[in-house]
């Protein structure tokens, strides 16, 4: 399945929602420190409901630790508002990394253009919009990647 990465997330309910997203899609969730909260916070647990035990969650002390855990192999797609490639223009492969930045600043340029990043992609928005909610952006991306693979492993309708 796919790997969702939040680089330096700041808002507990977004990470809680991403835990729930990971559990429901079979994606792995990777968090790169620093985190703007404790994973034990009530807001994280409430947003994640009882999905914490069902999600594959990994916390990394920094990017080097993340790269060591997920590479080589998958491609890394950095989601950023400055990209010109649309998220639906990518042919995702199982194991690909979907990399998102923090809620207030997005991905730092050094991360978005790191040697490990395959390309930068964007989600379309109305002119003048700054960003989407982090958990919503991850949901859009992982469901598009999963859709391209016929929702493999999903429960039958």
C-alpha positions as a printed NumPy array, in Angstrom:
array([[  0.   ,   0.   ,   0.   ],
       [  0.981,   3.641,   0.047],
       [  2.882,   5.608,   2.658],
       [  1.563,   8.911,   3.938],
       [  4.223,  11.15 ,   5.482],
       [  3.53 ,  14.252,   7.564],
       [  6.654,  16.371,   7.973],
       [  6.494,  18.307,  11.274],
       [  2.701,  18.219,  11.749],
       [  1.338,  20.781,  14.199],
       [ -2.385,  20.159,  14.744],
       [ -3.348,  17.059,  16.744],
       [ -6.768,  16.392,  15.138],
       [ -5.198,  16.308,  11.649],
       [ -2.85 ,  13.544,  12.722],
       [ -5.711,  11.747,  14.457],
       [ -7.714,  11.889,  11.23 ],
       [ -4.693,  10.623,   9.296],
       [ -4.41 ,   7.675,  11.69 ],
       [ -8.009,   6.837,  10.891],
       [ -7.307,   7.319,   7.151],
       [ -4.332,   4.953,   7.321],
       [ -6.343,   2.302,   9.143],
       [ -9.195,   2.49 ,   6.627],
       [ -7.039,   2.451,   3.488],
       [ -4.22 ,   0.15 ,   4.541],
       [ -1.705,   2.964,   4.087],
       [  1.202,   3.436,   6.469],
       [  1.422,   6.752,   8.296],
       [  4.878,   8.167,   8.955],
       [  5.377,  11.247,  11.122],
       [  8.633,  13.178,  10.958],
       [  9.556,  15.103,  14.102],
       [  9.303,  17.646,  15.451],
       [  5.638,  17.082,  16.208],
       [  3.668,  20.045,  17.503],
       [  1.933,  17.798,  20.057],
       [  2.132,  14.503,  21.897],
       [  0.534,  11.456,  20.282],
       [ -1.122,  10.835,  23.651],
       [ -3.07 ,  14.097,  23.426],
       [ -6.811,  13.775,  23.773],
       [ -7.416,  15.554,  20.416],
       [ -5.289,  13.017,  18.535],
       [ -7.   ,  10.063,  20.184],
       [-10.491,  11.505,  19.722],
       [ -9.991,  12.201,  16.005],
       [ -8.461,   8.755,  15.5  ],
       [-11.269,   7.083,  17.466],
       [-10.433,   3.426,  18.056],
       [ -8.348,   3.13 ,  14.879],
       [ -4.967,   3.613,  16.573],
       [ -4.528,  -0.133,  16.997],
       [ -5.453,  -0.764,  13.344],
       [ -3.099,   1.788,  11.795],
       [  0.537,   1.287,  10.885],
       [  2.099,   4.354,  12.511],
       [  5.809,   5.172,  12.481],
       [  7.497,   8.192,  14.074],
       [ 10.909,   9.318,  12.811],
       [ 13.344,  11.7  ,  14.522],
       [ 14.126,  13.403,  11.23 ],
       [ 14.223,  13.034,   7.461],
       [ 17.359,  10.891,   7.458],
       [ 15.592,   8.362,   9.664],
       [ 12.518,   8.448,   7.396],
       [ 14.597,   7.918,   4.238],
       [ 16.422,   5.015,   5.872],
       [ 13.081,   3.402,   6.746],
       [ 11.309,   3.777,   3.382],
       [ 14.061,   3.91 ,   0.721],
       [ 15.324,   2.632,  -1.632],
       [ 12.493,   1.568,  -3.822],
       [  9.405,   3.712,  -3.725],
       [  9.054,   7.086,  -5.325],
       [  8.502,  10.111,  -3.13 ],
       [  5.822,  12.584,  -4.19 ],
       [  6.089,  15.919,  -2.379],
       [  2.751,  17.711,  -2.211],
       [  3.202,  21.463,  -2.448],
       [  1.206,  24.416,  -3.751],
       [  4.182,  25.528,  -5.866],
       [  4.246,  22.334,  -7.983],
       [  3.095,  22.352, -11.601],
       [  2.297,  18.624, -11.904],
       [ -1.227,  17.734, -10.847],
       [ -1.772,  14.878,  -8.399],
       [ -3.955,  13.057, -10.953],
       [ -1.164,  13.217, -13.569],
       [  0.915,  10.733, -11.572],
       [  0.779,   6.953, -12.017],
       [  1.201,   5.875,  -8.393],
       [  2.819,   2.553,  -7.52 ],
       [  2.26 ,   0.541,  -4.347],
       [  4.725,   1.653,  -1.707],
       [  4.984,   5.206,  -3.046],
       [  5.485,   7.923,  -0.455],
       [  2.994,  10.812,  -0.331],
       [  4.852,  13.591,   1.503],
       [  3.048,  16.552,   3.109],
       [  4.329,  19.528,   5.094],
       [  3.109,  21.173,   8.258],
       [ -0.202,  22.968,   8.483],
       [  1.226,  26.475,   8.855],
       [  4.141,  26.449,   6.423],
       [  3.834,  23.404,   4.145],
       [  6.973,  21.612,   3.056],
       [ 10.21 ,  23.535,   3.484],
       [ 11.889,  24.043,   0.114],
       [ 14.859,  21.937,   1.226],
       [ 12.481,  19.016,   1.842],
       [ 10.381,  19.507,  -1.299],
       [ 13.547,  19.559,  -3.424],
       [ 15.513,  16.913,  -1.515],
       [ 17.399,  14.415,  -3.674],
       [ 15.09 ,  11.636,  -2.423],
       [ 11.99 ,  13.377,  -3.829],
       [ 10.918,  12.055,  -7.221],
       [  8.74 ,  15.057,  -8.081],
       [  6.478,  17.684,  -6.637],
       [  2.708,  17.525,  -7.172],
       [ -0.204,  19.786,  -6.324],
       [ -3.869,  19.596,  -5.532],
       [ -5.933,  22.149,  -7.489],
       [ -7.577,  24.969,  -5.557],
       [ -9.415,  28.174,  -6.283],
       [ -7.27 ,  31.249,  -6.993],
       [ -6.248,  33.012,  -3.803],
       [ -6.534,  29.881,  -1.652],
       [ -3.438,  29.147,   0.418],
       [ -3.877,  25.509,   1.359],
       [ -6.168,  22.618,   2.177],
       [ -6.554,  21.004,   5.566],
       [ -3.641,  18.571,   5.981],
       [ -5.764,  15.482,   6.677],
       [ -8.081,  16.348,   3.78 ],
       [ -5.147,  16.753,   1.383],
       [ -3.732,  13.384,   2.439],
       [ -7.158,  11.779,   1.978],
       [ -7.52 ,  13.128,  -1.546],
       [ -4.054,  11.896,  -2.494],
       [ -4.208,   8.417,  -0.964],
       [ -7.65 ,   7.737,  -2.41 ],
       [ -6.485,   8.756,  -5.882],
       [ -3.455,   6.477,  -5.588],
       [ -5.635,   3.63 ,  -4.287],
       [ -8.274,   4.252,  -6.997],
       [ -5.606,   3.804,  -9.66 ],
       [ -5.104,   0.297,  -8.292],
       [ -8.78 ,  -0.639,  -8.262],
       [ -9.014,  -0.165,  -4.482],
       [ -7.025,  -3.392,  -4.065],
       [ -7.687,  -5.028,  -0.715],
       [-10.871,  -3.062,  -0.007],
       [-13.871,  -4.795,   1.5  ],
       [-16.353,  -5.892,  -1.164],
       [-19.428,  -3.673,  -1.624]])
